[in-house]
């Protein structure tokens, strides 16, 4: 018998990969006359919630855009606070991730992260690598353009060395050379905080993703809203450029 899902969600048309642009932490704090960092701290609870919801609904891949290549240009104090928060998150969540069978992965210019974050990240990734439940991918110091530059370099180098023929460069090879090679393309991208842009997130991979924008600020994002977005997704007709049979 098929598993019954809450909120009237249909098992057969769930997205395999949901990606979140978690935006609005600063505004959440500002509204309460708090420091921006308090908004980021509050945002961690929403991260936990959304991981839990994906497990509950049976969504196998979740990507969270946590820090962009452009975010390095924020005030040092805020960047330091975010890195500290990330380290603490990884330390704290390790046990829970293992308990829940979550496999942690990461994409982005990870070499730019402070040693503490990198060490914690690689050790949690190593420990959880055999887990077969949800795959949770953190986009950290991630930028789609930088990822594409890296991909072009890798392919050009292989061609130059004679390991590959130019004629074998195709869409599948590009996908396989990007850092997201182990993830399916996102079926659904959700951005919170009312901004309607992708901000350098998975530009190649989102070619046919369904996109959903909500005004809710990330720290206020709830399971109920997630479920209603999934319900909306299940009602959409994905045509991929084709004409569907009447
Ligand atoms: C998203 O919240 C978190 C990061 C980008 C790190 P913001 O910090 O961008 O919050 P707003 O957009 O200023 O409200
Ligand atoms: C996008 O949010 C990046 C993350 C959520 C990590 P930003 O707040 O950095 O994006 P812009 O500056 O509004 O485009
Ligand atoms: Mg923002």
mmCIF file of C-alpha atoms and ligand atoms in Angstrom:
data_model
loop_
_atom_site.group_PDB
_atom_site.id
_atom_site.type_symbol
_atom_site.label_atom_id
_atom_site.label_comp_id
_atom_site.label_asym_id
_atom_site.label_seq_id
_atom_site.Cartn_x
_atom_site.Cartn_y
_atom_site.Cartn_z
ATOM 1 C CA UNK A 1 0.000 0.000 0.000
ATOM 2 C CA UNK A 2 1.256 3.488 -0.832
ATOM 3 C CA UNK A 3 2.168 5.737 2.031
ATOM 4 C CA UNK A 4 -0.478 8.343 2.839
ATOM 5 C CA UNK A 5 0.899 11.871 2.864
ATOM 6 C CA UNK A 6 -0.334 14.731 5.041
ATOM 7 C CA UNK A 7 -1.859 17.919 3.565
ATOM 8 C CA UNK A 8 -3.447 15.900 0.705
ATOM 9 C CA UNK A 9 -0.104 15.693 -1.081
ATOM 10 C CA UNK A 10 0.133 13.136 -3.862
ATOM 11 C CA UNK A 11 3.005 10.659 -3.618
ATOM 12 C CA UNK A 12 3.231 10.196 -7.392
ATOM 13 C CA UNK A 13 3.871 13.830 -8.273
ATOM 14 C CA UNK A 14 6.202 14.955 -5.517
ATOM 15 C CA UNK A 15 9.314 16.815 -6.692
ATOM 16 C CA UNK A 16 12.490 14.713 -6.467
ATOM 17 C CA UNK A 17 14.595 17.798 -5.788
ATOM 18 C CA UNK A 18 13.543 21.003 -4.054
ATOM 19 C CA UNK A 19 15.969 23.934 -3.821
ATOM 20 C CA UNK A 20 15.492 26.900 -1.510
ATOM 21 C CA UNK A 21 16.856 30.425 -1.791
ATOM 22 C CA UNK A 22 16.577 31.188 1.909
ATOM 23 C CA UNK A 23 16.205 34.960 1.899
ATOM 24 C CA UNK A 24 14.904 37.588 4.301
ATOM 25 C CA UNK A 25 16.764 36.913 7.561
ATOM 26 C CA UNK A 26 18.016 40.495 7.749
ATOM 27 C CA UNK A 27 14.571 41.978 7.185
ATOM 28 C CA UNK A 28 13.062 39.608 9.725
ATOM 29 C CA UNK A 29 15.476 41.002 12.320
ATOM 30 C CA UNK A 30 15.050 44.611 11.207
ATOM 31 C CA UNK A 31 11.283 44.387 11.673
ATOM 32 C CA UNK A 32 11.945 43.484 15.296
ATOM 33 C CA UNK A 33 14.680 46.094 15.746
ATOM 34 C CA UNK A 34 17.209 43.301 16.207
ATOM 35 C CA UNK A 35 20.674 42.784 14.803
ATOM 36 C CA UNK A 36 20.737 41.054 11.366
ATOM 37 C CA UNK A 37 22.633 38.154 12.941
ATOM 38 C CA UNK A 38 19.603 37.373 15.114
ATOM 39 C CA UNK A 39 17.690 36.853 11.873
ATOM 40 C CA UNK A 40 20.266 34.340 10.694
ATOM 41 C CA UNK A 41 20.085 32.544 14.044
ATOM 42 C CA UNK A 42 16.341 32.337 13.790
ATOM 43 C CA UNK A 43 16.711 31.070 10.219
ATOM 44 C CA UNK A 44 18.455 27.931 11.484
ATOM 45 C CA UNK A 45 15.196 26.723 13.032
ATOM 46 C CA UNK A 46 13.504 27.056 9.641
ATOM 47 C CA UNK A 47 16.324 24.987 8.118
ATOM 48 C CA UNK A 48 15.723 22.197 10.626
ATOM 49 C CA UNK A 49 12.015 22.327 9.922
ATOM 50 C CA UNK A 50 12.371 22.105 6.167
ATOM 51 C CA UNK A 51 14.810 19.152 6.424
ATOM 52 C CA UNK A 52 12.323 17.403 8.674
ATOM 53 C CA UNK A 53 9.448 18.122 6.257
ATOM 54 C CA UNK A 54 11.362 16.719 3.281
ATOM 55 C CA UNK A 55 11.956 13.507 5.211
ATOM 56 C CA UNK A 56 8.330 13.354 6.227
ATOM 57 C CA UNK A 57 7.045 13.899 2.675
ATOM 58 C CA UNK A 58 9.628 11.591 1.107
ATOM 59 C CA UNK A 59 11.420 14.209 -1.036
ATOM 60 C CA UNK A 60 14.843 12.668 -1.726
ATOM 61 C CA UNK A 61 16.951 15.788 -2.571
ATOM 62 C CA UNK A 62 17.019 19.167 -0.860
ATOM 63 C CA UNK A 63 19.415 21.994 -1.702
ATOM 64 C CA UNK A 64 19.710 25.060 0.510
ATOM 65 C CA UNK A 65 21.367 28.253 -0.746
ATOM 66 C CA UNK A 66 23.008 29.404 2.466
ATOM 67 C CA UNK A 67 25.817 31.709 1.309
ATOM 68 C CA UNK A 68 26.598 33.095 -2.136
ATOM 69 C CA UNK A 69 29.941 34.079 -3.674
ATOM 70 C CA UNK A 70 28.608 37.659 -3.573
ATOM 71 C CA UNK A 71 27.782 37.406 0.147
ATOM 72 C CA UNK A 72 31.550 37.608 0.897
ATOM 73 C CA UNK A 73 31.175 41.340 0.204
ATOM 74 C CA UNK A 74 28.979 41.821 3.293
ATOM 75 C CA UNK A 75 30.445 43.460 6.409
ATOM 76 C CA UNK A 76 33.105 41.225 8.000
ATOM 77 C CA UNK A 77 31.136 41.086 11.231
ATOM 78 C CA UNK A 78 28.146 39.553 9.481
ATOM 79 C CA UNK A 79 30.264 37.125 7.443
ATOM 80 C CA UNK A 80 32.096 35.999 10.603
ATOM 81 C CA UNK A 81 28.798 35.522 12.421
ATOM 82 C CA UNK A 82 27.408 33.446 9.537
ATOM 83 C CA UNK A 83 30.519 31.260 9.464
ATOM 84 C CA UNK A 84 30.312 30.764 13.230
ATOM 85 C CA UNK A 85 26.654 29.860 12.936
ATOM 86 C CA UNK A 86 27.426 27.370 10.212
ATOM 87 C CA UNK A 87 30.139 25.686 12.291
ATOM 88 C CA UNK A 88 27.787 25.415 15.269
ATOM 89 C CA UNK A 89 24.991 24.106 13.051
ATOM 90 C CA UNK A 90 27.209 21.345 11.675
ATOM 91 C CA UNK A 91 28.436 20.396 15.149
ATOM 92 C CA UNK A 92 24.956 20.325 16.617
ATOM 93 C CA UNK A 93 23.150 18.580 13.772
ATOM 94 C CA UNK A 94 25.646 15.768 13.183
ATOM 95 C CA UNK A 95 23.885 13.323 15.523
ATOM 96 C CA UNK A 96 20.428 14.135 14.205
ATOM 97 C CA UNK A 97 21.566 13.773 10.590
ATOM 98 C CA UNK A 98 22.983 10.328 11.361
ATOM 99 C CA UNK A 99 19.872 9.317 13.269
ATOM 100 C CA UNK A 100 17.643 10.368 10.391
ATOM 101 C CA UNK A 101 19.752 8.828 7.634
ATOM 102 C CA UNK A 102 20.506 12.205 6.013
ATOM 103 C CA UNK A 103 23.506 12.436 3.680
ATOM 104 C CA UNK A 104 25.125 15.852 3.744
ATOM 105 C CA UNK A 105 26.838 17.238 0.648
ATOM 106 C CA UNK A 106 27.982 20.710 -0.359
ATOM 107 C CA UNK A 107 28.561 22.768 -3.488
ATOM 108 C CA UNK A 108 30.411 26.056 -3.917
ATOM 109 C CA UNK A 109 33.908 27.477 -3.556
ATOM 110 C CA UNK A 110 34.479 25.514 -0.371
ATOM 111 C CA UNK A 111 38.201 26.393 -0.313
ATOM 112 C CA UNK A 112 37.202 29.964 0.566
ATOM 113 C CA UNK A 113 35.484 28.889 3.785
ATOM 114 C CA UNK A 114 37.351 29.315 7.088
ATOM 115 C CA UNK A 115 39.268 26.184 8.186
ATOM 116 C CA UNK A 116 36.842 25.512 11.061
ATOM 117 C CA UNK A 117 33.850 25.376 8.748
ATOM 118 C CA UNK A 118 35.685 23.306 6.146
ATOM 119 C CA UNK A 119 36.930 20.779 8.685
ATOM 120 C CA UNK A 120 33.512 20.372 10.300
ATOM 121 C CA UNK A 121 31.843 20.152 6.901
ATOM 122 C CA UNK A 122 34.161 17.489 5.525
ATOM 123 C CA UNK A 123 33.919 15.421 8.666
ATOM 124 C CA UNK A 124 30.088 15.495 8.678
ATOM 125 C CA UNK A 125 30.049 14.728 4.936
ATOM 126 C CA UNK A 126 32.375 11.794 5.503
ATOM 127 C CA UNK A 127 30.350 10.459 8.417
ATOM 128 C CA UNK A 128 27.014 10.710 6.595
ATOM 129 C CA UNK A 129 28.149 9.628 3.129
ATOM 130 C CA UNK A 130 26.628 6.134 3.320
ATOM 131 C CA UNK A 131 23.224 7.380 4.502
ATOM 132 C CA UNK A 132 20.476 6.628 2.040
ATOM 133 C CA UNK A 133 17.622 8.808 3.271
ATOM 134 C CA UNK A 134 17.427 12.466 2.265
ATOM 135 C CA UNK A 135 20.396 14.058 0.462
ATOM 136 C CA UNK A 136 20.877 17.539 1.893
ATOM 137 C CA UNK A 137 23.110 19.738 -0.237
ATOM 138 C CA UNK A 138 24.345 23.028 1.206
ATOM 139 C CA UNK A 139 25.271 25.716 -1.319
ATOM 140 C CA UNK A 140 28.074 27.538 0.491
ATOM 141 C CA UNK A 141 30.143 30.259 -1.075
ATOM 142 C CA UNK A 142 28.219 29.156 -4.144
ATOM 143 C CA UNK A 143 27.769 31.087 -7.366
ATOM 144 C CA UNK A 144 26.478 29.632 -10.581
ATOM 145 C CA UNK A 145 28.787 31.706 -12.775
ATOM 146 C CA UNK A 146 31.878 30.672 -10.851
ATOM 147 C CA UNK A 147 30.723 27.051 -11.056
ATOM 148 C CA UNK A 148 30.356 27.400 -14.832
ATOM 149 C CA UNK A 149 33.797 28.974 -15.209
ATOM 150 C CA UNK A 150 35.234 25.991 -13.343
ATOM 151 C CA UNK A 151 33.335 23.603 -15.608
ATOM 152 C CA UNK A 152 34.629 25.338 -18.772
ATOM 153 C CA UNK A 153 38.186 25.134 -17.429
ATOM 154 C CA UNK A 154 37.856 21.423 -16.622
ATOM 155 C CA UNK A 155 36.509 20.585 -20.062
ATOM 156 C CA UNK A 156 39.044 22.785 -21.867
ATOM 157 C CA UNK A 157 41.872 21.159 -19.957
ATOM 158 C CA UNK A 158 40.684 17.659 -20.809
ATOM 159 C CA UNK A 159 40.428 18.621 -24.500
ATOM 160 C CA UNK A 160 43.856 20.264 -24.432
ATOM 161 C CA UNK A 161 45.435 17.177 -22.910
ATOM 162 C CA UNK A 162 43.826 15.078 -25.614
ATOM 163 C CA UNK A 163 41.739 13.132 -23.068
ATOM 164 C CA UNK A 164 38.556 14.250 -24.764
ATOM 165 C CA UNK A 165 37.433 15.214 -28.240
ATOM 166 C CA UNK A 166 35.708 18.571 -28.741
ATOM 167 C CA UNK A 167 32.849 16.807 -30.515
ATOM 168 C CA UNK A 168 31.996 14.908 -27.327
ATOM 169 C CA UNK A 169 31.161 18.134 -25.473
ATOM 170 C CA UNK A 170 27.391 18.093 -25.094
ATOM 171 C CA UNK A 171 24.711 19.001 -22.533
ATOM 172 C CA UNK A 172 25.124 15.745 -20.647
ATOM 173 C CA UNK A 173 28.864 16.327 -20.324
ATOM 174 C CA UNK A 174 28.338 19.870 -19.059
ATOM 175 C CA UNK A 175 25.876 18.585 -16.431
ATOM 176 C CA UNK A 176 28.324 15.884 -15.433
ATOM 177 C CA UNK A 177 31.167 18.385 -15.072
ATOM 178 C CA UNK A 178 29.267 20.808 -12.812
ATOM 179 C CA UNK A 179 29.483 20.431 -9.037
ATOM 180 C CA UNK A 180 25.865 19.239 -9.006
ATOM 181 C CA UNK A 181 26.737 16.105 -11.012
ATOM 182 C CA UNK A 182 25.320 13.835 -8.306
ATOM 183 C CA UNK A 183 22.006 15.673 -7.999
ATOM 184 C CA UNK A 184 19.041 15.659 -10.351
ATOM 185 C CA UNK A 185 18.089 19.133 -11.646
ATOM 186 C CA UNK A 186 15.742 20.866 -9.192
ATOM 187 C CA UNK A 187 12.065 20.324 -9.988
ATOM 188 C CA UNK A 188 11.052 23.169 -7.732
ATOM 189 C CA UNK A 189 12.890 26.293 -6.583
ATOM 190 C CA UNK A 190 11.389 28.290 -3.735
ATOM 191 C CA UNK A 191 12.595 31.788 -2.864
ATOM 192 C CA UNK A 192 11.380 33.499 0.262
ATOM 193 C CA UNK A 193 11.239 37.233 1.123
ATOM 194 C CA UNK A 194 9.456 38.520 -1.972
ATOM 195 C CA UNK A 195 12.537 39.019 -4.169
ATOM 196 C CA UNK A 196 11.894 37.688 -7.666
ATOM 197 C CA UNK A 197 15.336 36.761 -8.895
ATOM 198 C CA UNK A 198 17.713 33.812 -8.876
ATOM 199 C CA UNK A 199 20.754 35.693 -7.512
ATOM 200 C CA UNK A 200 23.323 33.469 -9.265
ATOM 201 C CA UNK A 201 21.761 30.191 -8.089
ATOM 202 C CA UNK A 202 21.896 27.014 -10.231
ATOM 203 C CA UNK A 203 21.397 28.884 -13.514
ATOM 204 C CA UNK A 204 22.137 25.888 -15.740
ATOM 205 C CA UNK A 205 20.303 23.397 -13.536
ATOM 206 C CA UNK A 206 17.112 25.489 -13.244
ATOM 207 C CA UNK A 207 16.443 25.578 -17.005
ATOM 208 C CA UNK A 208 13.097 23.816 -16.522
ATOM 209 C CA UNK A 209 12.510 24.151 -12.784
ATOM 210 C CA UNK A 210 9.185 25.368 -11.499
ATOM 211 C CA UNK A 211 9.820 28.548 -9.530
ATOM 212 C CA UNK A 212 7.805 29.742 -6.585
ATOM 213 C CA UNK A 213 8.231 33.110 -4.900
ATOM 214 C CA UNK A 214 6.728 33.840 -1.504
ATOM 215 C CA UNK A 215 6.719 37.058 0.519
ATOM 216 C CA UNK A 216 7.322 35.120 3.737
ATOM 217 C CA UNK A 217 10.695 35.908 5.306
ATOM 218 C CA UNK A 218 12.878 32.808 5.697
ATOM 219 C CA UNK A 219 12.721 32.612 9.543
ATOM 220 C CA UNK A 220 8.897 32.547 9.309
ATOM 221 C CA UNK A 221 8.744 29.791 6.685
ATOM 222 C CA UNK A 222 6.606 26.925 7.999
ATOM 223 C CA UNK A 223 5.773 23.358 7.080
ATOM 224 C CA UNK A 224 2.216 24.428 6.340
ATOM 225 C CA UNK A 225 3.410 26.912 3.726
ATOM 226 C CA UNK A 226 5.847 24.360 2.275
ATOM 227 C CA UNK A 227 2.969 21.909 1.903
ATOM 228 C CA UNK A 228 0.802 24.496 0.173
ATOM 229 C CA UNK A 229 3.623 25.293 -2.287
ATOM 230 C CA UNK A 230 4.027 21.570 -2.986
ATOM 231 C CA UNK A 231 0.292 21.358 -3.578
ATOM 232 C CA UNK A 232 0.571 24.249 -6.055
ATOM 233 C CA UNK A 233 3.517 22.470 -7.738
ATOM 234 C CA UNK A 234 1.418 19.322 -8.093
ATOM 235 C CA UNK A 235 -1.192 21.326 -9.970
ATOM 236 C CA UNK A 236 1.258 22.744 -12.524
ATOM 237 C CA UNK A 237 1.644 21.358 -16.011
ATOM 238 C CA UNK A 238 5.308 20.892 -16.867
ATOM 239 C CA UNK A 239 5.587 20.981 -20.624
ATOM 240 C CA UNK A 240 9.351 21.187 -21.256
ATOM 241 C CA UNK A 241 8.619 23.014 -24.485
ATOM 242 C CA UNK A 242 6.347 20.322 -25.850
ATOM 243 C CA UNK A 243 2.646 20.250 -26.614
ATOM 244 C CA UNK A 244 0.935 17.839 -24.268
ATOM 245 C CA UNK A 245 -1.696 15.492 -25.677
ATOM 246 C CA UNK A 246 -5.215 16.862 -25.110
HETATM 247 C C1 LIG B 1 19.442 35.415 3.628
HETATM 248 O O1 LIG B 1 18.998 36.518 4.338
HETATM 249 C C2 LIG B 1 20.689 34.812 4.211
HETATM 250 C C3 LIG B 1 21.905 35.075 3.438
HETATM 251 C C4 LIG B 1 21.966 35.632 2.266
HETATM 252 C C5 LIG B 1 23.162 34.665 4.033
HETATM 253 P P1 LIG B 1 19.563 37.986 4.079
HETATM 254 O O2 LIG B 1 20.697 38.210 5.008
HETATM 255 O O3 LIG B 1 19.874 38.197 2.656
HETATM 256 O O4 LIG B 1 18.319 38.841 4.518
HETATM 257 P P2 LIG B 1 17.770 40.182 3.826
HETATM 258 O O5 LIG B 1 17.599 39.894 2.375
HETATM 259 O O6 LIG B 1 18.795 41.235 4.070
HETATM 260 O O7 LIG B 1 16.478 40.449 4.511
HETATM 261 C C1 LIG B 2 20.660 35.160 -2.110
HETATM 262 O O1 LIG B 2 20.250 36.110 -1.227
HETATM 263 C C2 LIG B 2 21.730 34.298 -1.506
HETATM 264 C C3 LIG B 2 21.290 33.440 -0.415
HETATM 265 C C4 LIG B 2 20.076 33.273 -0.006
HETATM 266 C C5 LIG B 2 22.339 32.699 0.231
HETATM 267 P P1 LIG B 2 20.859 37.595 -1.256
HETATM 268 O O2 LIG B 2 20.148 38.355 -0.208
HETATM 269 O O3 LIG B 2 22.327 37.538 -1.171
HETATM 270 O O4 LIG B 2 20.448 38.075 -2.733
HETATM 271 P P2 LIG B 2 20.230 39.522 -3.331
HETATM 272 O O5 LIG B 2 21.444 40.334 -2.980
HETATM 273 O O6 LIG B 2 19.016 40.090 -2.708
HETATM 274 O O7 LIG B 2 20.058 39.300 -4.789
HETATM 275 MG MG1 LIG B 3 18.801 38.881 1.082
#
